Short mmCIF file of C-alpha atoms in Angstrom, two decimals:
data_model
loop_
_atom_site.label_atom_id
_atom_site.label_comp_id
_atom_site.label_asym_id
_atom_site.label_seq_id
_atom_site.Cartn_x
_atom_site.Cartn_y
_atom_site.Cartn_z
CA MET A 1244 7.49 20.08 16.89
CA LYS A 1245 7.38 21.46 13.18
CA PHE A 1246 4.99 18.93 11.18
CA GLY A 1247 4.91 18.94 7.18
CA VAL A 1248 2.40 17.61 4.99
CA LEU A 1249 3.83 17.40 1.63
CA LYS A 1250 2.23 17.22 -1.85
CA ASP A 1251 2.34 13.94 -3.51
CA ILE A 1252 4.19 14.30 -6.86
CA LYS A 1253 3.64 10.52 -7.78
CA GLU A 1254 2.08 10.64 -11.40
CA GLY A 1255 -1.74 10.18 -11.02
CA GLU A 1256 -1.53 10.32 -7.10
CA ASN A 1257 -4.29 13.01 -5.82
CA ARG A 1258 -4.28 11.85 -1.94
CA VAL A 1259 -3.06 13.58 0.85
CA ILE A 1260 -1.93 12.49 4.12
CA CYS A 1261 -3.63 14.82 6.64
CA THR A 1262 -7.17 16.77 5.88
CA PRO A 1263 -7.79 19.81 7.43
CA ALA A 1264 -9.40 18.12 10.28
CA GLU A 1265 -5.99 16.38 11.32
CA VAL A 1266 -4.10 19.57 10.81
CA ALA A 1267 -6.74 21.12 13.56
CA SER A 1268 -6.02 17.93 15.83
CA ILE A 1269 -2.02 18.25 15.52
CA VAL A 1270 -2.23 22.30 16.16
CA ALA A 1271 -4.30 21.77 19.26
CA ALA A 1272 -1.86 19.30 21.02
CA GLY A 1273 0.88 22.32 20.50
CA HIS A 1274 2.87 21.45 17.31
CA GLU A 1275 3.18 23.70 14.05
CA VAL A 1276 1.99 22.62 10.97
CA TYR A 1277 3.06 23.32 7.64
CA VAL A 1278 1.10 22.58 4.03
CA GLN A 1279 2.75 22.75 0.67
CA ALA A 1280 0.59 24.78 -1.46
CA GLY A 1281 -1.73 22.77 -3.11
CA ALA A 1282 -1.19 19.60 -1.46
CA GLY A 1283 -5.13 19.12 -0.78
CA VAL A 1284 -6.25 19.94 -3.91
CA GLY A 1285 -6.46 16.82 -5.69
CA SER A 1286 -8.58 15.31 -2.75
CA CYS A 1287 -10.88 18.80 -2.64
CA PHE A 1288 -9.07 20.19 0.37
CA SER A 1289 -8.28 23.87 -0.28
CA ASP A 1290 -4.96 25.59 0.89
CA GLU A 1291 -7.57 28.11 2.75
CA ALA A 1292 -8.99 25.26 4.33
CA TYR A 1293 -5.76 24.52 6.10
CA VAL A 1294 -5.03 27.40 6.76
CA LYS A 1295 -8.51 28.06 8.74
CA MET A 1296 -7.50 25.08 10.79
CA GLY A 1297 -4.01 26.50 12.17
CA ALA A 1298 -1.34 25.63 9.02
CA LYS A 1299 0.84 27.59 7.57
CA ILE A 1300 1.07 27.40 3.72
CA LEU A 1301 4.98 26.99 2.07
CA ASP A 1302 5.00 27.35 -1.67
CA THR A 1303 7.51 24.99 -2.60
CA ALA A 1304 9.08 21.39 -1.46
CA LYS A 1305 12.48 22.93 -0.65
CA GLU A 1306 10.87 25.13 1.80
CA MET A 1307 8.82 22.32 3.12
CA TRP A 1308 11.92 19.90 3.72
CA ASP A 1309 14.10 22.76 4.92
CA THR A 1310 11.65 23.95 7.66
CA CYS A 1311 10.18 20.71 8.88
CA GLU A 1312 11.80 18.33 11.43
CA PHE A 1313 8.74 15.73 10.57
CA LEU A 1314 7.21 15.32 7.17
CA ALA A 1315 4.72 13.19 5.71
CA LYS A 1316 2.96 12.11 2.54
CA VAL A 1317 0.97 9.18 0.86
CA LYS A 1318 3.53 7.60 -1.44
CA GLU A 1319 7.34 6.76 -1.71
CA ILE A 1320 9.81 9.33 -1.79
CA GLU A 1321 10.64 10.22 -5.54
CA GLU A 1322 14.28 10.20 -6.88
CA SER A 1323 13.44 14.15 -7.01
CA GLU A 1324 13.17 14.32 -3.14
CA TYR A 1325 16.60 12.54 -2.47
CA ASN A 1326 18.45 15.59 -1.97
CA TYR A 1327 16.25 17.16 0.46
CA LEU A 1328 16.70 14.37 3.03
CA ARG A 1329 18.91 15.22 5.86
CA GLU A 1330 20.13 13.96 9.00
CA GLY A 1331 18.04 13.57 11.86
CA GLN A 1332 14.82 14.57 9.72
CA MET A 1333 11.82 12.31 10.23
CA ILE A 1334 9.98 11.18 7.17
CA TYR A 1335 6.48 8.81 7.20
CA CYS A 1336 5.14 7.53 3.90
CA CYS A 1337 4.64 4.41 1.82
CA ILE A 1338 8.23 3.67 1.40
CA HIS A 1339 8.05 0.02 -0.27
CA PRO A 1340 11.51 -0.32 0.85
CA ALA A 1341 12.32 -4.00 0.15
CA GLY A 1342 11.71 -3.14 -3.82
CA HIS A 1343 13.20 0.11 -3.84
CA PRO A 1344 16.96 -0.29 -3.33
CA GLU A 1345 17.85 3.36 -4.43
CA GLU A 1346 15.30 4.74 -2.46
CA VAL A 1347 16.44 2.66 0.96
CA GLN A 1348 20.41 3.79 -0.12
CA ALA A 1349 19.38 7.47 -0.23
CA LEU A 1350 17.35 6.93 3.24
CA LEU A 1351 20.75 5.53 4.63
CA ASP A 1352 23.21 8.06 2.83
CA SER A 1353 21.18 11.10 4.43
CA LYS A 1354 20.88 9.61 8.08
CA CYS A 1355 17.15 10.61 8.34
CA ILE A 1356 14.90 8.55 10.21
CA ALA A 1357 12.13 6.97 7.76
CA ILE A 1358 8.99 5.05 8.76
CA THR A 1359 7.07 3.17 6.21
CA ALA A 1360 3.48 3.77 6.26
CA GLU A 1361 2.13 0.45 4.84
CA ASP A 1362 3.79 -1.35 7.79
CA SER A 1363 2.12 0.73 10.21
CA HIS A 1364 -1.58 0.23 10.50
CA ARG A 1365 -2.64 -2.17 13.10
CA TYR A 1366 -6.30 -3.08 11.48
CA GLY A 1367 -5.14 -2.86 7.81
CA SER A 1368 -4.55 0.21 5.69
CA PRO A 1369 -7.73 1.90 4.45
CA ASN A 1370 -5.61 2.22 0.82
CA CYS A 1371 -6.12 -1.70 1.00
CA GLU A 1372 -10.05 -1.37 1.35
CA ALA A 1373 -10.05 1.32 -1.43
CA ALA A 1374 -7.92 -0.78 -3.60
CA GLY A 1375 -10.37 -3.81 -3.44
CA LYS A 1376 -13.30 -2.13 -3.82
CA GLN A 1377 -12.54 0.41 -6.40
CA GLY A 1378 -10.30 -2.08 -8.51
CA ALA A 1379 -13.10 -4.47 -8.66
CA LEU A 1380 -15.17 -1.25 -9.99
CA PHE A 1381 -12.22 -0.64 -12.94
CA GLY A 1382 -12.31 -4.07 -13.64
CA LEU A 1383 -15.80 -3.85 -14.42
CA GLU A 1384 -15.23 -1.02 -16.60
CA SER A 1385 -12.48 -2.89 -18.12
CA MET A 1386 -14.78 -5.87 -19.17
CA LEU A 1387 -17.08 -3.22 -21.21
CA THR A 1388 -16.89 -3.63 -25.14
CA ILE A 1389 -16.05 -0.36 -25.42
CA ASN A 1390 -12.92 -0.88 -23.55
CA GLY A 1391 -11.90 -4.05 -25.29
CA GLY A 1392 -13.60 -6.42 -22.78
CA LYS A 1393 -15.90 -9.08 -23.79
CA GLY A 1394 -18.97 -7.31 -22.80
CA LYS A 1395 -20.12 -9.13 -20.37
CA PHE A 1396 -22.68 -7.47 -17.43
CA VAL A 1397 -21.82 -8.46 -13.99
CA GLY A 1398 -25.13 -9.80 -12.53
CA GLY A 1399 -26.19 -10.78 -15.86
CA PHE A 1400 -29.91 -9.87 -17.63
CA ALA A 1401 -32.74 -11.81 -18.19
CA GLY A 1402 -31.67 -14.78 -19.95
CA ALA A 1403 -27.85 -13.97 -20.00
CA PRO A 1404 -25.68 -15.08 -17.11
CA GLY A 1405 -23.81 -13.05 -14.96
CA MET A 1406 -20.26 -13.00 -14.55
CA ASN A 1407 -17.86 -15.55 -13.27
CA VAL A 1408 -15.07 -13.64 -11.11
CA LEU A 1409 -11.97 -15.18 -9.27
CA ILE A 1410 -10.20 -13.52 -6.61
CA LEU A 1411 -6.65 -14.26 -5.64
CA GLY A 1412 -6.14 -13.86 -1.87
CA GLY A 1413 -8.68 -13.41 0.92
CA GLY A 1414 -7.39 -10.45 2.91
CA ILE A 1415 -8.37 -6.96 3.20
CA VAL A 1416 -7.63 -6.17 -0.64
CA GLY A 1417 -9.59 -9.25 -1.61
CA GLN A 1418 -12.48 -8.79 1.00
CA GLY A 1419 -13.16 -5.12 -0.62
CA ALA A 1420 -13.49 -6.57 -4.03
CA LEU A 1421 -15.64 -9.33 -3.04
CA SER A 1422 -17.88 -7.30 -1.08
CA ILE A 1423 -18.43 -5.23 -4.28
CA LEU A 1424 -18.72 -7.71 -6.76
CA TYR A 1425 -20.88 -10.03 -4.76
CA ALA A 1426 -23.26 -6.95 -4.20
CA LEU A 1427 -23.91 -6.57 -7.91
CA GLY A 1428 -24.51 -10.19 -8.53
CA ALA A 1429 -21.32 -12.02 -10.03
CA ASN A 1430 -20.61 -15.75 -9.54
CA MET A 1431 -17.91 -15.69 -6.88
CA THR A 1432 -14.61 -17.56 -6.49
CA VAL A 1433 -11.92 -16.76 -3.73
CA MET A 1434 -8.62 -18.38 -3.48
CA ASP A 1435 -6.52 -18.20 -0.40
CA ILE A 1436 -3.91 -20.60 1.43
CA ASN A 1437 -5.18 -19.84 4.45
CA VAL A 1438 -8.07 -22.42 5.36
CA GLY A 1439 -9.08 -20.33 8.26
CA THR A 1440 -9.65 -17.21 5.75
CA LEU A 1441 -11.61 -19.58 3.36
CA LYS A 1442 -13.95 -20.86 6.09
CA MET A 1443 -14.59 -17.24 7.57
CA LEU A 1444 -15.80 -16.10 3.94
CA GLY A 1445 -17.81 -19.21 3.49
CA ASP A 1446 -19.55 -18.44 6.78
CA LYS A 1447 -19.91 -14.67 6.13
CA TYR A 1448 -21.51 -15.10 2.83
CA GLN A 1449 -23.48 -18.02 3.94
CA ASN A 1450 -21.68 -20.51 1.41
CA HIS A 1451 -23.22 -18.36 -1.41
CA ILE A 1452 -19.84 -17.98 -2.70
CA ASN A 1453 -16.97 -20.55 -3.71
CA THR A 1454 -14.04 -21.13 -2.10
CA MET A 1455 -10.54 -23.18 -2.91
CA PHE A 1456 -7.20 -23.47 -1.69
CA CYS A 1457 -4.96 -21.45 -3.83
CA THR A 1458 -2.67 -23.33 -6.28
CA LYS A 1459 -1.50 -22.64 -9.53
CA GLU A 1460 -3.16 -25.80 -10.76
CA ASN A 1461 -6.29 -24.99 -9.09
CA ILE A 1462 -6.45 -21.67 -10.80
CA ALA A 1463 -5.72 -23.01 -14.41
CA ALA A 1464 -8.51 -25.63 -13.72
CA ILE A 1465 -11.39 -23.12 -13.53
CA LEU A 1466 -9.67 -19.89 -15.83
CA PRO A 1467 -11.81 -21.64 -18.85
CA GLN A 1468 -14.82 -20.61 -17.08
CA THR A 1469 -13.65 -17.29 -15.50
CA ASP A 1470 -14.49 -13.98 -17.20
CA MET A 1471 -12.69 -11.82 -14.67
CA VAL A 1472 -9.52 -12.64 -12.33
CA LEU A 1473 -8.57 -9.87 -9.35
CA ASN A 1474 -4.95 -10.45 -8.17
CA CYS A 1475 -4.86 -9.74 -4.40
CA VAL A 1476 -2.04 -11.58 -3.34
CA LYS A 1477 1.10 -9.79 -1.59
CA TRP A 1478 3.64 -11.90 -3.51
CA PRO A 1479 6.66 -12.80 -1.64
CA LYS A 1480 9.55 -10.50 -3.28
CA GLN A 1481 12.15 -13.35 -3.20
CA ARG A 1482 9.81 -15.72 -5.14
CA LYS A 1483 10.42 -15.95 -9.11
CA ASP A 1484 7.41 -18.07 -10.23
CA PHE A 1485 4.03 -16.72 -10.67
CA LEU A 1486 0.44 -18.12 -9.66
CA ILE A 1487 -0.58 -17.04 -13.38
CA ASP A 1488 1.53 -17.03 -16.51
CA LYS A 1489 1.35 -15.90 -19.85
CA GLU A 1490 0.22 -19.27 -21.09
CA MET A 1491 -2.09 -19.87 -18.83
CA LEU A 1492 -3.92 -16.59 -20.07
CA LYS A 1493 -4.84 -18.74 -23.03
CA LEU A 1494 -6.99 -20.75 -21.16
CA MET A 1495 -9.49 -17.56 -20.60
CA GLU A 1496 -11.74 -16.22 -23.32
CA PRO A 1497 -10.61 -13.46 -25.48
CA GLY A 1498 -12.10 -10.11 -24.01
CA SER A 1499 -11.50 -11.66 -20.56
CA VAL A 1500 -10.16 -9.39 -17.56
CA LEU A 1501 -7.33 -9.46 -15.40
CA VAL A 1502 -6.96 -6.72 -12.67
CA ASP A 1503 -3.59 -6.74 -10.75
CA ILE A 1504 -4.56 -4.81 -7.86
CA SER A 1505 -1.50 -5.91 -5.83
CA ASN A 1506 0.96 -5.08 -8.74
CA ASP A 1507 3.86 -6.11 -7.07
CA ASP A 1508 7.25 -6.10 -8.83
CA PRO A 1509 7.88 -8.96 -9.33
CA GLY A 1510 4.52 -10.40 -8.59
CA ALA A 1511 2.20 -13.20 -9.31
CA ILE A 1512 1.17 -12.55 -12.55
CA GLU A 1513 3.68 -13.07 -15.12
CA SER A 1514 2.10 -10.87 -17.86
CA SER A 1515 1.34 -7.61 -15.41
CA HIS A 1516 3.55 -4.42 -15.32
CA GLU A 1517 2.65 -1.01 -13.71
CA THR A 1518 0.44 1.20 -15.67
CA HIS A 1519 -1.28 4.65 -14.70
CA HIS A 1520 -4.66 6.14 -15.18
CA ASP A 1521 -4.13 8.13 -18.11
CA ASN A 1522 -3.39 5.00 -19.94
CA PRO A 1523 -4.53 1.78 -17.74
CA ARG A 1524 -5.20 -1.17 -19.82
CA TYR A 1525 -3.36 -3.22 -22.02
CA VAL A 1526 -3.87 -6.73 -24.06
CA VAL A 1527 -1.66 -9.92 -23.63
CA ASN A 1528 -2.97 -13.25 -25.32
CA GLY A 1529 -6.60 -11.76 -25.53
CA VAL A 1530 -6.58 -10.78 -22.05
CA VAL A 1531 -7.55 -7.18 -21.13
CA HIS A 1532 -5.21 -6.20 -18.22
CA TYR A 1533 -5.76 -3.25 -15.73
CA CYS A 1534 -2.64 -2.56 -13.84
CA VAL A 1535 -2.53 0.74 -12.52
CA SER A 1536 -0.49 0.91 -9.53
CA ASN A 1537 -2.21 3.27 -6.95
CA ILE A 1538 -6.00 2.82 -7.59
CA PRO A 1539 -6.96 4.66 -4.75
CA GLY A 1540 -5.63 7.81 -6.22
CA ALA A 1541 -8.79 7.45 -8.18
CA VAL A 1542 -10.98 7.88 -5.08
CA ALA A 1543 -8.90 10.66 -3.59
CA HIS A 1544 -11.15 12.61 -1.14
CA SER A 1545 -12.63 9.26 0.43
CA THR A 1546 -9.28 7.39 0.56
CA SER A 1547 -7.75 10.54 1.98
CA VAL A 1548 -10.24 10.90 4.83
CA ALA A 1549 -9.95 7.57 5.71
CA LEU A 1550 -6.12 7.20 5.73
CA ALA A 1551 -5.60 10.45 7.66
CA ALA A 1552 -8.25 9.47 10.11
CA GLU A 1553 -6.18 6.50 10.98
CA THR A 1554 -2.76 7.70 10.69
CA LEU A 1555 -3.35 10.60 12.98
CA PRO A 1556 -2.94 8.67 16.11
CA MET A 1557 0.38 7.24 15.06
CA LEU A 1558 1.67 10.65 14.15
CA LEU A 1559 0.46 12.21 17.40
CA ASN A 1560 1.97 9.58 19.40
CA ILE A 1561 5.26 10.53 17.53
CA MET A 1562 5.12 13.89 17.88
CA ASN A 1563 3.60 13.91 21.69
CA ASN A 1564 5.91 11.57 23.32
CA GLY A 1565 9.23 11.49 20.68
CA LEU A 1566 10.06 8.54 18.36
CA THR A 1567 11.59 6.11 20.98
CA GLU A 1568 8.65 6.23 23.40
CA ALA A 1569 6.22 5.84 20.48
CA CYS A 1570 7.97 2.60 19.30
CA ALA A 1571 7.64 1.58 22.92
CA ARG A 1572 3.90 2.09 23.33
CA ASP A 1573 3.17 0.99 19.59
CA GLY A 1574 4.63 -2.05 18.37
CA PHE A 1575 3.25 -1.39 14.83
CA ILE A 1576 5.06 1.86 14.59
CA ARG A 1577 8.47 -0.03 15.52
CA ARG A 1578 8.03 -2.55 12.98
CA SER A 1579 7.80 0.21 10.53
CA LEU A 1580 10.90 1.81 11.22
CA THR A 1581 12.82 1.41 8.30
CA ALA A 1582 15.88 3.86 8.33
CA TYR A 1583 17.73 5.25 11.56
CA LYS A 1584 20.56 7.90 11.17
CA GLY A 1585 22.17 5.70 8.59
CA TYR A 1586 21.28 2.05 9.94
CA LEU A 1587 18.62 -0.03 8.02
CA THR A 1588 16.10 -1.13 10.67
CA HIS A 1589 13.84 -2.89 8.56
CA GLU A 1590 13.91 -6.89 8.64
CA GLU A 1591 12.11 -7.58 4.95
CA THR A 1592 14.70 -5.26 3.41
CA SER A 1593 17.72 -6.78 4.92
CA GLY A 1594 16.15 -10.46 3.81
CA ILE A 1595 15.53 -9.21 0.14
CA GLN A 1596 18.51 -6.84 -0.51
CA GLY A 1597 21.02 -9.14 1.48
CA ARG A 1598 21.78 -5.53 3.53
CA PRO A 1599 22.72 -5.90 7.04
CA TRP A 1600 20.05 -4.40 9.84
CA ILE A 1601 19.76 -3.84 13.39
CA ARG A 1602 16.57 -3.98 15.23
CA PRO A 1603 14.38 -0.90 16.15
CA GLU A 1604 14.32 -2.16 19.83
CA ASP A 1605 18.09 -2.36 19.75
CA ILE A 1606 19.14 0.85 17.94
CA LEU A 1607 16.65 2.91 20.32
CA GLY A 1608 17.85 1.54 23.17
CA ILE A 1609 14.20 -0.07 24.47
CA ALA A 1610 15.10 -4.16 24.21
CA ASP A 1611 14.97 -4.39 27.79
CA ARG A 1612 11.60 -2.38 28.27
CA GLN A 1613 8.15 -4.18 27.95
CA LEU A 1614 7.05 -3.51 24.43
CA ASP A 1615 3.89 -3.30 22.65
CA PRO A 1616 4.03 -6.18 20.55
CA ALA A 1617 3.16 -6.38 16.97
CA PRO A 1618 3.39 -9.45 14.64
CA PRO A 1619 6.41 -9.26 11.95
CA ALA A 1620 4.98 -7.12 8.78
CA THR A 1621 6.08 -10.23 6.36
CA THR A 1622 7.05 -13.63 6.64
CA THR A 1623 10.71 -12.62 5.13
CA ARG A 1624 13.35 -13.04 8.45
CA SER A 1625 17.08 -11.82 8.14
CA ASN A 1626 19.86 -12.72 10.92
CA ASN A 1627 22.14 -10.33 8.67
CA PHE A 1628 22.30 -8.21 11.79
CA ILE A 1629 24.66 -5.04 12.26
CA LYS A 1630 27.11 -5.46 15.10
CA LEU A 1631 27.64 -2.28 17.10
#
């Protein structure tokens, strides 16, 4: 199979989906690998390093899309790339389809085969861990007086207390942020709606952190004593309410910090809107907001190495066995299939956008086989089925 590593073109994005190490493995499995010129430069992987591992370098995006049967990148497909999509071609990337109807329409119109990367990780995406850990550090940077923050040091000094930090969401992102801030001496509170998660975190940290059930009322009760909030909640896209609204920000002291790591649109934070690394902060009701949408792009080398290592087995499964067999063997690939030759195959997107969909196992003709199981990617359900 002709496999292509695209250069990501989203603003501020420096990651790459495959490092030279993964290219070597794919070539060893008998496939041709093409890498777009400069694809790995932002992550400190030169074109020469890819060539050394058996890849061929193509100069332009058009050459990549025209040459390769299967392409992969980190972030979503940009509008400038829609015209490159073609029937039967496979693409693997973070599509975020439920929140991007225009992108979904382009996928369906092209009759390509699209797999959304964020739903494909059996053990959680390395991007989530990176976002939590680096997001915590960007929060501390935002707290600095020189960046508009109130100037509290995370662990305090002799005679000066450390920061009180609230993390909303105890999943992979929240746990990453917690590990950094706890180690640096912050006074931590974690909120979640899963009591089992709260118990697990309390046990893990020997009850040296506070845990609370996540409600808007509980958040409001502790905001006056909170120096920094990190939102790590994956907010259901159909919800129109907020965990923190603009009025609630007035409960915090001026110069407090809010880091919206999840950065959903719409999301759990009313005052949040996407920013980029070149201008990451703004202030609402006295609270410094850090809302960069691709935080992991700031640690592009480490994130690329971790992401590429976890992605490699999925890519090889598809290339070695074909998409149909890969979807039978790996339920996480199957649940990630988003568009298949003009048919929507992603349940959340159907539920959010009101589009009819067909289950991947039905369109692929494997519904009667014993399939590798995987839980649904989200809680959104849809019975709006396409009738073939």
